[in-house]
PDB file of C-alpha atoms and ligand atoms in Angstrom:
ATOM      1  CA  UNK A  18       0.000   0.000   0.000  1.00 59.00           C
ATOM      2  CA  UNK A  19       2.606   2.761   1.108  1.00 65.00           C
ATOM      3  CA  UNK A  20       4.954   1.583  -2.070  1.00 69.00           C
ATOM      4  CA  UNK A  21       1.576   2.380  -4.182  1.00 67.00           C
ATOM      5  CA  UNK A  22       1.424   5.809  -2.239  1.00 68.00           C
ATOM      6  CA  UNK A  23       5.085   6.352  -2.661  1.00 67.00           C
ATOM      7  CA  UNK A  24       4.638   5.765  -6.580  1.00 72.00           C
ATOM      8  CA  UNK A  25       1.812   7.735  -7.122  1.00 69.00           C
ATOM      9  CA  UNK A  26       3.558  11.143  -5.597  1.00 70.00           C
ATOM     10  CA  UNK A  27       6.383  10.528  -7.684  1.00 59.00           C
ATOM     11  CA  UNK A  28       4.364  10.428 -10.831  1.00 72.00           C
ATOM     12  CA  UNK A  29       2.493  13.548  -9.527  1.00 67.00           C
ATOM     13  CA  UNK A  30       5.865  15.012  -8.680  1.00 64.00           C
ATOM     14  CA  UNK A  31       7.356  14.391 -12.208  1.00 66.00           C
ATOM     15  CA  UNK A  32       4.008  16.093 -13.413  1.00 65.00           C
ATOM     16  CA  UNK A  33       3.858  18.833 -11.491  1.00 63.00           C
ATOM     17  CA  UNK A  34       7.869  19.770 -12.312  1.00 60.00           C
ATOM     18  CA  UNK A  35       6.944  19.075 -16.191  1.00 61.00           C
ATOM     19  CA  UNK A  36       4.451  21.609 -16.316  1.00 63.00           C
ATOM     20  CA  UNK A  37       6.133  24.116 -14.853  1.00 61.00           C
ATOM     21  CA  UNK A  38       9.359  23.525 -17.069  1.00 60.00           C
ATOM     22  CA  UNK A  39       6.767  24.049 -19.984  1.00 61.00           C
ATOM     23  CA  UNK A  40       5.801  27.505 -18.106  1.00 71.00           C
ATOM     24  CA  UNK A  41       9.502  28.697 -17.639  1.00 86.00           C
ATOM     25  CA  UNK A  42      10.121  31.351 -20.969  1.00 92.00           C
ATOM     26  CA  UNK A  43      13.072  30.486 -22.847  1.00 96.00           C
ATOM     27  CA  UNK A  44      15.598  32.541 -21.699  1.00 98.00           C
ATOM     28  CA  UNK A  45      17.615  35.294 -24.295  1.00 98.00           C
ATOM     29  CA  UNK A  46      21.025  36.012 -23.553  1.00 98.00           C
ATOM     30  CA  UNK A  47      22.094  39.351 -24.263  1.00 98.00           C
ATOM     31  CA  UNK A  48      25.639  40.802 -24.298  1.00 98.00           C
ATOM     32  CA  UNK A  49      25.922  45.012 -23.451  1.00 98.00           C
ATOM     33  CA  UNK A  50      28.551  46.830 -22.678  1.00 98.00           C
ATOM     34  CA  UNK A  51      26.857  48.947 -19.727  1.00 98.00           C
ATOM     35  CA  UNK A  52      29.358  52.122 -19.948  1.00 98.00           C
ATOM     36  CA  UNK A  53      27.007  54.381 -22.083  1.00 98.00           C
ATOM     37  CA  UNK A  54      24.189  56.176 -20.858  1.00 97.00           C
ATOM     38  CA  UNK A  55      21.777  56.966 -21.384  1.00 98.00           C
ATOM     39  CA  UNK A  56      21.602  53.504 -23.533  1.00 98.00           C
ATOM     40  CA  UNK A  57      23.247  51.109 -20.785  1.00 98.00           C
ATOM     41  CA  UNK A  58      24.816  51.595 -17.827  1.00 98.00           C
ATOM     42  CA  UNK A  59      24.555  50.274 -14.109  1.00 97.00           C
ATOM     43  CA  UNK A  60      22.700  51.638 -11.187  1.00 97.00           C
ATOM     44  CA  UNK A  61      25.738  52.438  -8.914  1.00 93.00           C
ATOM     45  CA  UNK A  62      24.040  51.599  -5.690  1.00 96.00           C
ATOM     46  CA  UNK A  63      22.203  48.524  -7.016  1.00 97.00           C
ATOM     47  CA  UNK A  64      23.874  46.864  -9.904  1.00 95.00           C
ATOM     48  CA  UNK A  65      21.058  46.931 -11.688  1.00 97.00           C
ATOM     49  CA  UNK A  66      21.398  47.519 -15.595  1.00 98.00           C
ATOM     50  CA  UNK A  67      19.532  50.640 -16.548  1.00 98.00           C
ATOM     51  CA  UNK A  68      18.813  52.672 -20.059  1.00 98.00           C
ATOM     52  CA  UNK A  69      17.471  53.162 -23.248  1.00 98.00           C
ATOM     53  CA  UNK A  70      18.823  49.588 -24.759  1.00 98.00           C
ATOM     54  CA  UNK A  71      17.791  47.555 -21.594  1.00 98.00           C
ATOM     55  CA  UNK A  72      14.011  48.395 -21.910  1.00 98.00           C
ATOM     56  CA  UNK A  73      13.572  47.353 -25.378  1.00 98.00           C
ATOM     57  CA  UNK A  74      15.285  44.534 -25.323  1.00 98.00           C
ATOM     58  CA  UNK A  75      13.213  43.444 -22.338  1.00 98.00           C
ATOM     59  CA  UNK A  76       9.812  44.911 -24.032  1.00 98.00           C
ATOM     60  CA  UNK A  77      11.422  43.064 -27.456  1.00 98.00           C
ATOM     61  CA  UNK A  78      11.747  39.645 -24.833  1.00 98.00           C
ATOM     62  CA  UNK A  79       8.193  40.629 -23.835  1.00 98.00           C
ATOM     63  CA  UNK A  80       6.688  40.233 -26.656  1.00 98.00           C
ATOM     64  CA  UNK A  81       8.580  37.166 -28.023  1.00 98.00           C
ATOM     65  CA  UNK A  82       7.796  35.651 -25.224  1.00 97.00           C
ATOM     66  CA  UNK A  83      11.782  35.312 -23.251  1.00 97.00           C
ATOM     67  CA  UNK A  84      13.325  35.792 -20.455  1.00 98.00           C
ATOM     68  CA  UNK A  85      15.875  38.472 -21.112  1.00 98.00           C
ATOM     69  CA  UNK A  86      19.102  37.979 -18.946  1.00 98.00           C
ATOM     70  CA  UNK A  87      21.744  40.586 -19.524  1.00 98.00           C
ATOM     71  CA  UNK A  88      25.364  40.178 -19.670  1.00 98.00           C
ATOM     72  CA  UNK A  89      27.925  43.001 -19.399  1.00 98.00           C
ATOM     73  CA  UNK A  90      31.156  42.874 -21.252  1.00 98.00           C
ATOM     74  CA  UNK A  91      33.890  44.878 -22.269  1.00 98.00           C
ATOM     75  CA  UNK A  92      32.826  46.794 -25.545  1.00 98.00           C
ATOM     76  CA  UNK A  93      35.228  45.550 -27.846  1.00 97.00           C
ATOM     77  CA  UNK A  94      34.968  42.078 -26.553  1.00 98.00           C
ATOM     78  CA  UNK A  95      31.463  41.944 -27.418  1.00 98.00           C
ATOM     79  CA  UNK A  96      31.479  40.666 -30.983  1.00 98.00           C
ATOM     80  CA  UNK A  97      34.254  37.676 -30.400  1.00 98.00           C
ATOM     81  CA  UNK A  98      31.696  36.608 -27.005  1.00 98.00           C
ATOM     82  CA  UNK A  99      28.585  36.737 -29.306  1.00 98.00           C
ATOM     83  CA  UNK A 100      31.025  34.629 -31.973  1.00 98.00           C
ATOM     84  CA  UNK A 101      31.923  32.362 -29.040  1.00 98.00           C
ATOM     85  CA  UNK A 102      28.441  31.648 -27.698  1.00 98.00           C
ATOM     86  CA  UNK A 103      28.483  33.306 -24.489  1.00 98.00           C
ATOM     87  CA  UNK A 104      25.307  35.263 -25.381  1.00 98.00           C
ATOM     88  CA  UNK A 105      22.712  35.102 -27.872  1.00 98.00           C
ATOM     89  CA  UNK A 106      23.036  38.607 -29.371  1.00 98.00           C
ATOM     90  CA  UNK A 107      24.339  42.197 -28.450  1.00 99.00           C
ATOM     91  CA  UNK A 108      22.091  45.034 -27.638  1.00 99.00           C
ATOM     92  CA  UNK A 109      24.699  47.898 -26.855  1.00 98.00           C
ATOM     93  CA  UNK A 110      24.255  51.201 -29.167  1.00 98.00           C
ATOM     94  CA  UNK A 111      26.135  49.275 -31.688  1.00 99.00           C
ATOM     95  CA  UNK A 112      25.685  50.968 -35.039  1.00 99.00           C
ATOM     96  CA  UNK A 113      25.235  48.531 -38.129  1.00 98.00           C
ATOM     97  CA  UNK A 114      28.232  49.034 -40.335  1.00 98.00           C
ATOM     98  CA  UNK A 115      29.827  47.095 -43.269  1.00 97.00           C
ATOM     99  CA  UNK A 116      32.987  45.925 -41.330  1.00 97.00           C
ATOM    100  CA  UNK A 117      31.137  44.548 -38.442  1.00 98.00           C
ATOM    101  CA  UNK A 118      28.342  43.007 -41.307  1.00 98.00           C
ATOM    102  CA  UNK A 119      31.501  40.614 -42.308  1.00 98.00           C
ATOM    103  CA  UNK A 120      31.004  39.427 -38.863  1.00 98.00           C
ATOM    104  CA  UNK A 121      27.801  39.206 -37.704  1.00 98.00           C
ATOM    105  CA  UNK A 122      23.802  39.664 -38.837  1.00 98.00           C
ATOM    106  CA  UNK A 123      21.993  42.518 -37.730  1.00 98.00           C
ATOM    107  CA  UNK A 124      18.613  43.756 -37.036  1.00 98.00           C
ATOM    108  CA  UNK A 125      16.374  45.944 -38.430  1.00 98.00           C
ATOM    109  CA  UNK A 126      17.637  49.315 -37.399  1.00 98.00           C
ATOM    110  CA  UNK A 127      16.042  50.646 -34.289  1.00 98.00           C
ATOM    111  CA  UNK A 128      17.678  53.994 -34.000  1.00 98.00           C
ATOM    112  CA  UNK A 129      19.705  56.980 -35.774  1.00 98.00           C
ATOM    113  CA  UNK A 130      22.599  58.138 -34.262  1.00 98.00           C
ATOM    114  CA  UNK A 131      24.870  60.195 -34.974  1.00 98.00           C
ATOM    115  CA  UNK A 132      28.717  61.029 -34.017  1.00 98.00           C
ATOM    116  CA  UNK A 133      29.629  63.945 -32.334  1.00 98.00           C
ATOM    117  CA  UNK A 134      32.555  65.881 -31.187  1.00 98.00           C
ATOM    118  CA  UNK A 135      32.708  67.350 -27.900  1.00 98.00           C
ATOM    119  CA  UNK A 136      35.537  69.923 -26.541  1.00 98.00           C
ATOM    120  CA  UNK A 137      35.647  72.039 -23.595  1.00 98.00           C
ATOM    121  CA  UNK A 138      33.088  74.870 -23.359  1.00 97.00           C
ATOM    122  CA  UNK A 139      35.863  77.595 -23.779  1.00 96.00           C
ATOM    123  CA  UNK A 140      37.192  76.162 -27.029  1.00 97.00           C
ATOM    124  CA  UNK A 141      36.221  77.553 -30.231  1.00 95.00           C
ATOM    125  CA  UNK A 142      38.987  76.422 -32.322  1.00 95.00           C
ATOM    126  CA  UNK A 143      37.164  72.999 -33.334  1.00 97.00           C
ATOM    127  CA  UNK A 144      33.584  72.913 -35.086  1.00 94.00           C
ATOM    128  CA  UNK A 145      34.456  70.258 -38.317  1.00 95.00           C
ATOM    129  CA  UNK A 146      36.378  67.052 -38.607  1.00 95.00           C
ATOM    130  CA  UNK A 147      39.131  69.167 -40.001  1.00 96.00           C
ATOM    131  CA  UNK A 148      39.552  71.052 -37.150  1.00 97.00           C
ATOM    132  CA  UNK A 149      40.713  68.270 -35.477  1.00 98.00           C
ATOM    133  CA  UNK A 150      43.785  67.523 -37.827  1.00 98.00           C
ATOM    134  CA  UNK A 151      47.257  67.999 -35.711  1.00 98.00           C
ATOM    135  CA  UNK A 152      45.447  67.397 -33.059  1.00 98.00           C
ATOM    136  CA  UNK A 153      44.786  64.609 -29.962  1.00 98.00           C
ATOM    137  CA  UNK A 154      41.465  62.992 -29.824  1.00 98.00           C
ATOM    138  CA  UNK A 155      39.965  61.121 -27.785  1.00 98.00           C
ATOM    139  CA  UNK A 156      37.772  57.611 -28.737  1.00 98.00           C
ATOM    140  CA  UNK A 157      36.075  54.876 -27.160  1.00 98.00           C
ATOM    141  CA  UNK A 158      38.145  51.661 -28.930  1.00 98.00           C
ATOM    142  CA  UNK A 159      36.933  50.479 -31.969  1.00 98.00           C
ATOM    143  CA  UNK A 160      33.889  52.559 -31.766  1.00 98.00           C
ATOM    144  CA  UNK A 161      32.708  54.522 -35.048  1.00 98.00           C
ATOM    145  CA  UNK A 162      33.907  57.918 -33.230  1.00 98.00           C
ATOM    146  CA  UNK A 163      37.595  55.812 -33.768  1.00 98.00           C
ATOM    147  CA  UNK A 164      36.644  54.844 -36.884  1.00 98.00           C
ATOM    148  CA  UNK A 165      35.962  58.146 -38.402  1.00 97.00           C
ATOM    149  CA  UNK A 166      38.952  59.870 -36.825  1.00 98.00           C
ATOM    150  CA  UNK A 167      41.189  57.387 -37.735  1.00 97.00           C
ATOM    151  CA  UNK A 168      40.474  57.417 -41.323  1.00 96.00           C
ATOM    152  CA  UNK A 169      41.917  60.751 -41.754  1.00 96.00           C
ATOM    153  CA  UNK A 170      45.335  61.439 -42.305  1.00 96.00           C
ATOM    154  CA  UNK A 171      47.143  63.873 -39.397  1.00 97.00           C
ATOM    155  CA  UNK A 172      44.660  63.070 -36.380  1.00 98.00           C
ATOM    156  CA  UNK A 173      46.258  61.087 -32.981  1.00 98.00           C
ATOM    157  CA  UNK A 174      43.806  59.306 -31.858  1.00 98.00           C
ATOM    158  CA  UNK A 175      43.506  58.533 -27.983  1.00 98.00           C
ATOM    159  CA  UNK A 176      42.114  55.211 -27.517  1.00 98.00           C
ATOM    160  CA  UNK A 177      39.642  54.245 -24.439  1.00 98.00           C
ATOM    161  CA  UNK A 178      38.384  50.863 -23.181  1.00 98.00           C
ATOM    162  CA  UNK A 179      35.667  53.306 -21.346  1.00 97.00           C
ATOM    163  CA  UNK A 180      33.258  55.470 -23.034  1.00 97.00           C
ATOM    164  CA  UNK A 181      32.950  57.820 -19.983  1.00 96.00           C
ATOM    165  CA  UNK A 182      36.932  57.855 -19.479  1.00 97.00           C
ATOM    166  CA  UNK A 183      37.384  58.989 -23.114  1.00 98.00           C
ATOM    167  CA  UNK A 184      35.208  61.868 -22.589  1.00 97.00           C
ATOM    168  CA  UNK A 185      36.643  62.548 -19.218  1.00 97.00           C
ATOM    169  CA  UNK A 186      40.434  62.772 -20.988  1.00 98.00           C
ATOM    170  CA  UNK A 187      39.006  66.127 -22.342  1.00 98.00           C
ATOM    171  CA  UNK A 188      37.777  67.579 -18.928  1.00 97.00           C
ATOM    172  CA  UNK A 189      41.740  66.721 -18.125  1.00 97.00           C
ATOM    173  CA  UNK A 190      43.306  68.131 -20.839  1.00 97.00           C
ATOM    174  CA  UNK A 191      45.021  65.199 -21.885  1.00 98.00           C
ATOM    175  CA  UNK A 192      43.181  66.050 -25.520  1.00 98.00           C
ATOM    176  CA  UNK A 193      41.473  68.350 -27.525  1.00 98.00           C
ATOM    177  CA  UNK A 194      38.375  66.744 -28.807  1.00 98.00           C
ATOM    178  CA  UNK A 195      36.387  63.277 -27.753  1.00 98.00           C
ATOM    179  CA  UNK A 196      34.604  61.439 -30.838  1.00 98.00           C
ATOM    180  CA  UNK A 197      31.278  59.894 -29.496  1.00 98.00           C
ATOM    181  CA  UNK A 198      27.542  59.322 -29.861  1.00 98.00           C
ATOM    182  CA  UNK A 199      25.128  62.192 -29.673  1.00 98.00           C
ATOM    183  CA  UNK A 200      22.705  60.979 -26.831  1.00 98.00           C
ATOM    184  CA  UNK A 201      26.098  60.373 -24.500  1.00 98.00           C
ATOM    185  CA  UNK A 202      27.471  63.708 -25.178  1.00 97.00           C
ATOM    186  CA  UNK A 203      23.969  65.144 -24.390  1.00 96.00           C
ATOM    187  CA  UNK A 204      23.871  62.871 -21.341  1.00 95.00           C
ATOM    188  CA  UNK A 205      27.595  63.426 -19.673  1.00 93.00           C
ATOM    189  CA  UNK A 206      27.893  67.119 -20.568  1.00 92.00           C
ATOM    190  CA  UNK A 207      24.222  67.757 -18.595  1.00 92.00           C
ATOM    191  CA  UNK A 208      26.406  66.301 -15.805  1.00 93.00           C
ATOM    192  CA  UNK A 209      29.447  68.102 -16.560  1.00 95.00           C
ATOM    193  CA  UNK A 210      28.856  72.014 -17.301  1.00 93.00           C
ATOM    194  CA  UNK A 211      32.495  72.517 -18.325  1.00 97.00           C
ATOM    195  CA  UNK A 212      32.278  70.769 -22.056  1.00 98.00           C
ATOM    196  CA  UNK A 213      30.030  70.791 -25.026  1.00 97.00           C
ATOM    197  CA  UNK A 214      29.251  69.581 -28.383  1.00 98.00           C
ATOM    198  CA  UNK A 215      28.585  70.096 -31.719  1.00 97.00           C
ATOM    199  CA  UNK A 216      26.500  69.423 -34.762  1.00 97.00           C
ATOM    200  CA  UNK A 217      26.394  65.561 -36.155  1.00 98.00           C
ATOM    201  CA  UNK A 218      29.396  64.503 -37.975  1.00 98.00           C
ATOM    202  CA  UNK A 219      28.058  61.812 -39.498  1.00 98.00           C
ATOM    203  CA  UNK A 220      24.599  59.556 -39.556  1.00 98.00           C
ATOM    204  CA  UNK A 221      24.540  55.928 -38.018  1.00 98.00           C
ATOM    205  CA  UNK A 222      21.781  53.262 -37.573  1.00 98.00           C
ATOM    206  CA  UNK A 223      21.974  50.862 -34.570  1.00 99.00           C
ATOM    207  CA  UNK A 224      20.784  47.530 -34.564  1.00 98.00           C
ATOM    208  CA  UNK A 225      20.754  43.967 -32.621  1.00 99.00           C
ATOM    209  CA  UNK A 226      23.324  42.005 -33.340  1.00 98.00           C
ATOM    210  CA  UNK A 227      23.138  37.793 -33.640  1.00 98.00           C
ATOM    211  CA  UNK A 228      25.308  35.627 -35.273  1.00 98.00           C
ATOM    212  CA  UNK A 229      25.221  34.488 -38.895  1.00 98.00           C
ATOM    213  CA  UNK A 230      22.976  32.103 -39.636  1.00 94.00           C
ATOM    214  CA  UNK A 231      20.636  32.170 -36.257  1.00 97.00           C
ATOM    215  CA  UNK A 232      17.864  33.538 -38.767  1.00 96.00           C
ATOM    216  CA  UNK A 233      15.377  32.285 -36.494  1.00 97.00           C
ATOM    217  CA  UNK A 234      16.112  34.554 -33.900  1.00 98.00           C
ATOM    218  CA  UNK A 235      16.380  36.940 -36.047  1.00 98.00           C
ATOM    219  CA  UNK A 236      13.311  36.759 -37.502  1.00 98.00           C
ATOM    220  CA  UNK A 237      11.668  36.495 -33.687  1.00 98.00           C
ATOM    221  CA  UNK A 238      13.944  39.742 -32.864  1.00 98.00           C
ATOM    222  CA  UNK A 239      12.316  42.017 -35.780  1.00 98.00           C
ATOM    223  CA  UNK A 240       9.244  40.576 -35.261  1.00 98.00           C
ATOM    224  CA  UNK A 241       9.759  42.045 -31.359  1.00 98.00           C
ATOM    225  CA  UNK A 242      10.652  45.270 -32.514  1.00 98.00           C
ATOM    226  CA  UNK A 243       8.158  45.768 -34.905  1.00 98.00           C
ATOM    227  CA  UNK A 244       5.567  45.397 -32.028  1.00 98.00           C
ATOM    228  CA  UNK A 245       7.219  47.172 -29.864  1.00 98.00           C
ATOM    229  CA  UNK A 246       7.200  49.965 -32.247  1.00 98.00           C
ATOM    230  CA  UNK A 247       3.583  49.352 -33.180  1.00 98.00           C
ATOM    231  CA  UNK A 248       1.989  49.208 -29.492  1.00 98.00           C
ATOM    232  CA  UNK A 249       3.331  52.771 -28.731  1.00 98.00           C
ATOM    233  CA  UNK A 250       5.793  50.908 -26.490  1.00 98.00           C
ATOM    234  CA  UNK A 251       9.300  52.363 -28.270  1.00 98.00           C
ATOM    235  CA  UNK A 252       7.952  56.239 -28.087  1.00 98.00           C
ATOM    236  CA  UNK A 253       7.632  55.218 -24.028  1.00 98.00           C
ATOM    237  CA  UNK A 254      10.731  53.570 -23.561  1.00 98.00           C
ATOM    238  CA  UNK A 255      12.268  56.611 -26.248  1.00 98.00           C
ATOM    239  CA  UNK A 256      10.397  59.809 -24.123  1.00 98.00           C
ATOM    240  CA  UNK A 257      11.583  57.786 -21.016  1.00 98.00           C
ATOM    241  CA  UNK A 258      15.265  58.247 -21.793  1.00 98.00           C
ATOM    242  CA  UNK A 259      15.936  60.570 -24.889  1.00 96.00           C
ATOM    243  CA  UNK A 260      15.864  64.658 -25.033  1.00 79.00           C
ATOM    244  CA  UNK A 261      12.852  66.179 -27.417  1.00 65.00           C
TER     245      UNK A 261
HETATM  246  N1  LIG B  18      27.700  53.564 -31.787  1.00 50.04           N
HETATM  247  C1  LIG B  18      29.082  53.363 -31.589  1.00 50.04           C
HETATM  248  C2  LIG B  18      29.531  52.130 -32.326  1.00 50.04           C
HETATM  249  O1  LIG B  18      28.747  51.304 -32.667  1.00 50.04           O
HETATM  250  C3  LIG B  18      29.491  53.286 -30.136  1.00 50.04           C
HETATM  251  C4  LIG B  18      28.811  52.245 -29.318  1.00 50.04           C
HETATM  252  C5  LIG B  18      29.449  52.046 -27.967  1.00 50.04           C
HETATM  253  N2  LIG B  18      28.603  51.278 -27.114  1.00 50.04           N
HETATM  254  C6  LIG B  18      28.836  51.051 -25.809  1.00 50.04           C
HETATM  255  N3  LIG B  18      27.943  50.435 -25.122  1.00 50.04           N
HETATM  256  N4  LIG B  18      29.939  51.468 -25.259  1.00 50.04           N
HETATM  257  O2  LIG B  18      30.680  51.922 -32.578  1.00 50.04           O
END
């Protein structure tokens, strides 16, 4: 009798645990590099990962129906992890270019960018690109600010693992100019009263990035977007974190 007992709360056990298995969300790994507000970065007192990029990948997990678990790593480590497995794709203000296309598939685009250069408030020396020739620059590493600086001829280029510490090397004086992303120059010099920016120097598009060949993911991902965008949910998570 008790053996019958015994057998019949395992099979209710093994039921019970196989139902909620079949509840549990798949779970989407996604790599960031949480040193750029206001797109990601961490809550100092709690850890937590905060910003633009960290909502709608959770309201783009939301609607595919995952579990969205974030993993920070060092910006330009975040393409060879993606490569290596260690995360299912990279939400992290990365702009979709051709270089990085060799590498890796991207998303639809789900926001224009732009680079900017940013100088101390008292400078009026630098307004173009060309302004910056014979001069010291600073860059986040491998970014598109480094890009577009390094492809002209006469520029020394600064190189930072940090976004923030590259913009802080012009607050020091260790450079003239700091080549970065609109929103975070908006962000850090609302901060930091002593430096500004100017007008777009060039026009960007970011997008998710997954590796080649997960096309069903992909797929899933623009399908998240595209109802993100269509429930009114993007113009939140946009007024929520973005100027104007
Ligand atoms: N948009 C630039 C790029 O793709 C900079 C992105 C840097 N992102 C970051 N989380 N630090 O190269």
């Amino acid at each position: 009798m008790k053996k019958m007992w015994f057998s019949l709360l395992c099979k209710a056990l093994v039921l019970v645990l196989g139902a909620t298995a079949a509840m549990a969300k798949p779970v989407l790994k996604v790599g960031t590099s949480a040193d750029f507000p206001p797109f990601e970065f961490q809550d100092e007192k709690t850890g937590e990962y905060l910003g633009f990029d960290i909502d709608l990948i959770k309201a783009i997990g939301e609607a595919i129906g995952m579990e969205v678990e974030i993993v920070n790593t060092a910006w330009d480590g975040l393409i060879p992890a993606l490569l290596t497995g260690n995360f299912d794709c990279i939400i992290s203000a990365m702009t979709i270019t051709e270089d990085r296309l060799k590498a890796v598939d991207f998303s639809d685009p789900y926001f224009s960018a732009s680079q900017v250069i940013v100088t101390k408030l008292e400078d009026t020396s630098i307004k173009t690109v060309e302004d910056l020739v014979g001069k010291q620059v600073s860059v986040q590493i491998g970014t598109t600010g480094d890009l577009t600086v390094s492809e002209i001829d006469g520029i020394i280029v600064k190189r930072f693992n940090l976004a923030p510490d590259a913009i802080q090397e012009v607050r020091n004086g260790g450079v003239a100019a700091c080549v970065i992303d609109l929103a975070v120059a908006e962000e850090i010099s609302q901060q930091y009263k002593d430096i500004k920016y100017g007008e777009p120097i060039t026009t960007e598009e970011y997008g998710i990035a997954i590796r080649k060949g997960n096309t069903q993911l992909l797929e899933k991902i623009n399908e998240g977007i595209a109802q993100v965008k269509a429930s009114g949910k993007y113009d939140e998570i946009y007024a929520k974190w973005l100027k104007d």
